[in-house]
Tab-separated table of C-alpha atoms and ligand atoms in Angstrom:
chain	number	residue	atom	x	y	z
A	89	MET	CA	88.474	-27.641	-131.079
A	90	THR	CA	91.400	-25.213	-131.174
A	91	ASP	CA	91.328	-22.945	-134.221
A	92	ARG	CA	89.692	-25.408	-136.613
A	93	THR	CA	86.315	-24.275	-137.906
A	94	PRO	CA	83.947	-27.020	-136.803
A	95	LEU	CA	81.751	-28.786	-139.322
A	96	VAL	CA	78.296	-30.106	-138.529
A	97	ALA	CA	76.969	-32.374	-141.283
A	98	GLY	CA	73.527	-33.938	-141.305
A	99	ASN	CA	73.262	-37.441	-142.701
A	100	TRP	CA	69.640	-37.851	-143.708
A	101	LYS	CA	70.216	-41.528	-144.608
A	102	MET	CA	67.182	-42.900	-146.496
A	103	HIS	CA	64.679	-40.421	-145.113
A	104	GLY	CA	62.731	-37.586	-146.621
A	105	SER	CA	60.245	-36.573	-149.264
A	106	ARG	CA	60.203	-33.486	-151.428
A	107	ALA	CA	57.698	-31.785	-149.132
A	108	ALA	CA	59.433	-32.798	-145.886
A	109	ASN	CA	62.834	-31.775	-147.252
A	110	ALA	CA	61.595	-28.318	-148.224
A	111	GLU	CA	60.252	-27.770	-144.715
A	112	LEU	CA	63.411	-29.091	-143.060
A	113	LEU	CA	65.698	-26.943	-145.214
A	114	ALA	CA	63.589	-23.836	-144.607
A	115	GLY	CA	63.924	-24.457	-140.862
A	116	ILE	CA	67.690	-24.874	-141.127
A	117	LEU	CA	68.076	-21.751	-143.269
A	118	ALA	CA	66.012	-19.784	-140.754
A	119	GLY	CA	68.627	-20.731	-138.142
A	120	GLN	CA	71.384	-18.900	-140.028
A	121	PRO	CA	73.916	-17.460	-139.575
A	122	PHE	CA	76.027	-20.262	-138.140
A	123	LYS	CA	79.522	-19.832	-136.796
A	124	CYS	CA	80.527	-23.351	-137.844
A	125	ASP	CA	80.427	-24.920	-141.314
A	126	VAL	CA	77.095	-26.659	-141.910
A	127	ALA	CA	76.139	-29.263	-144.504
A	128	VAL	CA	73.377	-31.761	-145.240
A	129	CYS	CA	74.094	-35.083	-146.969
A	130	VAL	CA	70.949	-36.189	-148.729
A	131	PRO	CA	69.632	-39.134	-150.779
A	132	SER	CA	70.667	-38.903	-154.447
A	133	PRO	CA	67.239	-38.210	-155.986
A	134	TYR	CA	66.979	-35.040	-153.919
A	135	LEU	CA	70.379	-33.590	-154.773
A	136	GLY	CA	69.019	-31.210	-157.420
A	137	ASP	CA	66.168	-29.932	-155.235
A	138	VAL	CA	68.477	-29.461	-152.268
A	139	ALA	CA	71.136	-27.710	-154.350
A	140	GLN	CA	68.474	-25.302	-155.529
A	141	ALA	CA	67.012	-24.699	-152.080
A	142	LEU	CA	70.444	-24.000	-150.584
A	143	ALA	CA	71.879	-21.955	-153.467
A	144	GLY	CA	73.428	-18.737	-152.204
A	145	SER	CA	73.059	-19.801	-148.561
A	146	GLY	CA	75.822	-20.655	-146.131
A	147	VAL	CA	74.653	-24.273	-145.907
A	148	ALA	CA	76.495	-26.762	-148.112
A	149	TRP	CA	75.173	-30.067	-149.353
A	150	GLY	CA	76.613	-33.438	-150.044
A	151	ALA	CA	75.879	-37.026	-150.990
A	152	GLN	CA	75.981	-40.172	-148.855
A	153	ASP	CA	78.127	-42.340	-151.075
A	154	CYS	CA	79.802	-42.425	-154.473
A	155	SER	CA	81.163	-45.140	-156.708
A	156	ALA	CA	84.795	-46.211	-156.533
A	157	HIS	CA	84.764	-46.114	-160.357
A	158	GLU	CA	84.820	-43.207	-162.819
A	159	HIS	CA	82.022	-44.615	-164.983
A	160	GLY	CA	80.969	-47.906	-166.505
A	161	ALA	CA	78.624	-50.826	-166.114
A	162	TYR	CA	77.814	-50.356	-162.412
A	163	THR	CA	74.033	-50.387	-162.273
A	164	GLY	CA	72.604	-48.250	-159.515
A	165	GLU	CA	75.829	-46.435	-158.690
A	166	VAL	CA	76.457	-42.704	-158.774
A	167	SER	CA	79.897	-41.390	-159.736
A	168	ALA	CA	81.783	-38.570	-158.078
A	169	GLY	CA	81.906	-36.863	-161.474
A	170	MET	CA	78.108	-36.823	-161.612
A	171	LEU	CA	77.914	-35.353	-158.115
A	172	ALA	CA	80.503	-32.743	-159.035
A	173	GLU	CA	78.359	-31.624	-161.976
A	174	PHE	CA	75.745	-30.432	-159.476
A	175	GLY	CA	78.340	-28.609	-157.363
A	176	CYS	CA	78.395	-31.231	-154.624
A	177	ARG	CA	80.688	-30.157	-151.765
A	178	TYR	CA	80.907	-33.276	-149.578
A	179	VAL	CA	80.385	-37.010	-149.899
A	180	ILE	CA	80.206	-39.462	-147.008
A	181	VAL	CA	82.251	-42.587	-147.724
A	182	GLY	CA	82.652	-45.726	-145.658
A	183	HIS	CA	79.639	-45.188	-143.439
A	184	SER	CA	79.263	-48.233	-141.204
A	185	GLU	CA	75.869	-48.980	-142.762
A	186	ARG	CA	77.536	-49.281	-146.152
A	187	ARG	CA	80.408	-51.297	-144.740
A	188	ALA	CA	77.917	-53.654	-143.053
A	189	TYR	CA	75.098	-53.950	-145.600
A	190	HIS	CA	77.041	-53.467	-148.832
A	191	ALA	CA	80.230	-55.243	-147.845
A	192	GLU	CA	82.406	-52.202	-148.462
A	193	GLY	CA	85.966	-52.951	-147.457
A	194	ASP	CA	88.682	-50.560	-146.386
A	195	GLN	CA	90.233	-50.387	-149.855
A	196	ALA	CA	86.936	-49.635	-151.610
A	197	VAL	CA	86.332	-46.840	-149.126
A	198	ALA	CA	89.803	-45.452	-149.780
A	199	ASP	CA	89.226	-45.624	-153.550
A	200	LYS	CA	85.980	-43.703	-153.150
A	201	ALA	CA	87.727	-41.025	-151.112
A	202	LYS	CA	90.397	-40.725	-153.802
A	203	ILE	CA	87.950	-40.399	-156.662
A	204	ALA	CA	85.873	-37.824	-154.755
A	205	LEU	CA	88.934	-35.687	-154.075
A	206	ALA	CA	89.960	-35.919	-157.720
A	207	ARG	CA	86.558	-34.406	-158.572
A	208	GLY	CA	86.926	-31.601	-156.057
A	209	ILE	CA	84.515	-33.108	-153.522
A	210	THR	CA	85.559	-33.409	-149.890
A	211	PRO	CA	85.074	-36.977	-148.683
A	212	ILE	CA	83.846	-37.449	-145.122
A	213	VAL	CA	85.499	-40.768	-144.353
A	214	CYS	CA	83.803	-42.743	-141.577
A	215	VAL	CA	85.623	-45.088	-139.249
A	216	GLY	CA	84.410	-46.850	-136.132
A	217	GLU	CA	84.330	-50.080	-134.209
A	218	THR	CA	81.406	-52.400	-133.456
A	219	LEU	CA	80.366	-53.212	-129.901
A	220	ALA	CA	82.036	-56.620	-130.124
A	221	GLU	CA	85.263	-55.004	-131.302
A	222	ARG	CA	85.174	-52.468	-128.456
A	223	GLU	CA	84.451	-55.129	-125.873
A	224	SER	CA	87.335	-57.253	-127.086
A	225	GLY	CA	89.741	-54.314	-126.863
A	226	GLN	CA	90.138	-53.836	-130.605
A	227	THR	CA	88.889	-50.273	-130.976
A	228	GLU	CA	92.293	-48.753	-131.641
A	229	ALA	CA	93.362	-51.456	-134.085
A	230	VAL	CA	90.104	-51.253	-136.046
A	231	VAL	CA	89.968	-47.479	-136.509
A	232	LYS	CA	93.685	-47.330	-137.307
A	233	ARG	CA	93.319	-50.063	-139.932
A	234	GLN	CA	90.365	-48.270	-141.523
A	235	LEU	CA	92.160	-44.919	-141.632
A	236	SER	CA	95.433	-46.457	-142.701
A	237	ALA	CA	93.915	-47.730	-145.972
A	238	VAL	CA	92.867	-44.165	-146.782
A	239	ILE	CA	96.264	-42.746	-145.838
A	240	HIS	CA	98.080	-45.257	-148.051
A	241	THR	CA	95.790	-44.609	-150.997
A	242	LEU	CA	95.752	-40.811	-150.773
A	243	GLY	CA	99.276	-40.123	-149.534
A	244	PRO	CA	99.712	-36.556	-148.244
A	245	CYS	CA	96.406	-35.605	-149.952
A	246	VAL	CA	94.777	-37.230	-146.948
A	247	GLY	CA	95.085	-33.769	-145.431
A	248	GLU	CA	92.180	-32.692	-147.665
A	249	ILE	CA	89.605	-35.070	-146.228
A	250	VAL	CA	87.258	-34.897	-143.249
A	251	VAL	CA	87.302	-37.900	-140.914
A	252	ALA	CA	84.268	-38.992	-138.916
A	253	TYR	CA	84.605	-41.302	-135.936
A	254	GLU	CA	81.319	-43.132	-135.565
A	255	PRO	CA	81.326	-46.005	-133.085
A	256	VAL	CA	78.835	-48.448	-134.597
A	257	TRP	CA	77.289	-49.201	-131.192
A	258	ALA	CA	76.366	-45.519	-130.793
A	259	ILE	CA	74.602	-45.106	-134.136
A	260	GLY	CA	70.844	-44.778	-133.847
A	261	THR	CA	70.905	-46.457	-130.454
A	262	GLY	CA	70.640	-43.426	-128.195
A	263	LYS	CA	73.936	-44.624	-126.641
A	264	THR	CA	76.502	-41.883	-127.136
A	265	ALA	CA	80.183	-42.394	-126.546
A	266	THR	CA	81.123	-40.330	-123.513
A	267	PRO	CA	83.095	-37.214	-124.420
A	268	GLU	CA	86.160	-38.905	-122.901
A	269	GLN	CA	85.674	-42.137	-124.894
A	270	ALA	CA	85.264	-40.153	-128.101
A	271	GLN	CA	88.187	-37.836	-127.386
A	272	GLU	CA	90.451	-40.813	-126.728
A	273	VAL	CA	89.802	-42.194	-130.214
A	274	HIS	CA	89.918	-38.783	-131.887
A	275	ALA	CA	93.326	-38.149	-130.334
A	276	LEU	CA	94.593	-41.491	-131.690
A	277	LEU	CA	93.328	-40.634	-135.149
A	278	ARG	CA	94.983	-37.215	-134.976
A	279	VAL	CA	98.317	-38.810	-134.104
A	280	GLN	CA	97.953	-41.188	-137.032
A	281	LEU	CA	97.137	-38.281	-139.350
A	282	ARG	CA	100.125	-36.283	-138.084
A	283	ALA	CA	102.422	-39.046	-139.261
A	284	ALA	CA	100.846	-38.835	-142.739
A	285	THR	CA	100.346	-35.144	-143.438
A	286	GLN	CA	101.523	-31.776	-142.214
A	287	ARG	CA	97.901	-30.629	-142.400
A	288	ALA	CA	96.759	-32.953	-139.597
A	289	ASP	CA	96.221	-30.165	-137.109
A	290	ALA	CA	94.023	-28.270	-139.562
A	291	MET	CA	91.854	-31.314	-140.353
A	292	ARG	CA	88.369	-31.804	-139.009
A	293	VAL	CA	87.661	-35.045	-137.181
A	294	LEU	CA	83.911	-35.284	-136.538
A	295	TYR	CA	82.108	-37.410	-133.994
A	296	GLY	CA	78.921	-39.258	-134.950
A	297	GLY	CA	76.556	-41.507	-133.036
A	298	SER	CA	73.432	-40.302	-131.208
A	299	VAL	CA	74.513	-36.653	-131.121
A	300	LYS	CA	71.580	-34.628	-129.797
A	301	PRO	CA	71.099	-31.021	-128.711
A	302	ASP	CA	71.671	-31.970	-125.079
A	303	ASN	CA	74.993	-33.783	-125.524
A	304	ALA	CA	76.511	-31.888	-128.471
A	305	ALA	CA	78.223	-29.107	-126.534
A	306	THR	CA	80.212	-31.391	-124.233
A	307	LEU	CA	81.290	-33.585	-127.137
A	308	PHE	CA	82.328	-30.603	-129.268
A	309	ALA	CA	84.241	-29.096	-126.342
A	310	GLN	CA	86.774	-31.943	-126.539
A	311	PRO	CA	90.096	-30.810	-127.992
A	312	ASP	CA	90.110	-33.206	-130.962
A	313	ILE	CA	86.390	-33.211	-131.785
A	314	ASP	CA	85.754	-30.719	-134.553
A	315	GLY	CA	82.018	-31.053	-135.062
A	316	GLY	CA	79.626	-33.873	-135.773
A	317	LEU	CA	77.991	-36.166	-138.297
A	318	ILE	CA	74.371	-36.186	-137.266
A	319	GLY	CA	71.803	-38.845	-138.169
A	320	GLY	CA	68.382	-38.817	-136.519
A	321	ALA	CA	68.669	-35.336	-135.038
A	322	SER	CA	69.445	-33.852	-138.474
A	323	LEU	CA	65.871	-34.602	-139.568
A	324	LYS	CA	64.358	-32.098	-137.166
A	325	ALA	CA	65.298	-28.503	-137.984
A	326	SER	CA	65.206	-27.222	-134.402
A	327	ASP	CA	67.446	-30.061	-133.169
A	328	PHE	CA	69.894	-29.711	-136.042
A	329	VAL	CA	70.093	-25.941	-135.614
A	330	ALA	CA	70.675	-26.383	-131.869
A	331	ILE	CA	73.531	-28.818	-132.601
A	332	CYS	CA	75.059	-26.357	-135.075
A	333	ARG	CA	74.885	-23.654	-132.412
A	334	ALA	CA	76.634	-25.965	-129.948
A	335	ALA	CA	79.555	-26.200	-132.372
A	336	GLY	CA	79.854	-22.496	-133.112
B	660	13P	P1	72.477	-41.121	-135.329
B	660	13P	O1	72.808	-39.668	-135.046
B	660	13P	O2	71.057	-41.337	-135.719
B	660	13P	O3	72.953	-42.018	-134.230
B	660	13P	O4	73.329	-41.533	-136.636
B	660	13P	C1	74.677	-41.239	-136.687
B	660	13P	C2	75.169	-41.508	-138.054
B	660	13P	O5	75.231	-42.642	-138.491
B	660	13P	C3	75.559	-40.351	-138.879
B	660	13P	O6	76.217	-40.759	-140.019
């Protein structure tokens, strides 16, 4: 992890209720202080509640997606400008669930990252291969293609983003990439970033996919893994806090 401050971000996906969120956030806040940066990315209707609950704390909050457009006739979408009005710090873009179920392509993901940055929100750009792509030896080509669209769209500003490597086959499956498998891809991404920005060595590249308290420390100990994007385990305060501790 060298001298980069790790980031552990929870991705609640479409889970929660006002009561459950309040309990979860209280549990996370009770785990403070953290040595790493900590954030929770929550469903849009809860952004206001979560902003209020976390105000003045060391835990940041973010959204799980934003529109690729500034404003307009895009029913159901939320713009980066709207998120920024609440003080949103991070937004996940290009999560594999959005790529798969909402047909988001590489360019749309890059456009979202650009618009988020323009509004002062740090995009957490997800890349990752499916099982079929890994088994046919395409992992490197797939993640490079996904990141390359973002690099071309942002130019040197790409140094301002957070990247998350999330192998699709490891998401919600209990199958984690081994630390070596993850590190191999993270190192490739770092090399690609170095060619695009002088800030590459200061950038956080997170790992996501079945990170749990018992595997977090070995993953985070890899030289190019700078924290995690946590799904299921971010819904249980004690697990999430333990993962944050593993990064600090
Ligand atoms: P899980 O931690 O549940 O595998 O989810 C990972 C993920 O998709 C985070 O964005």
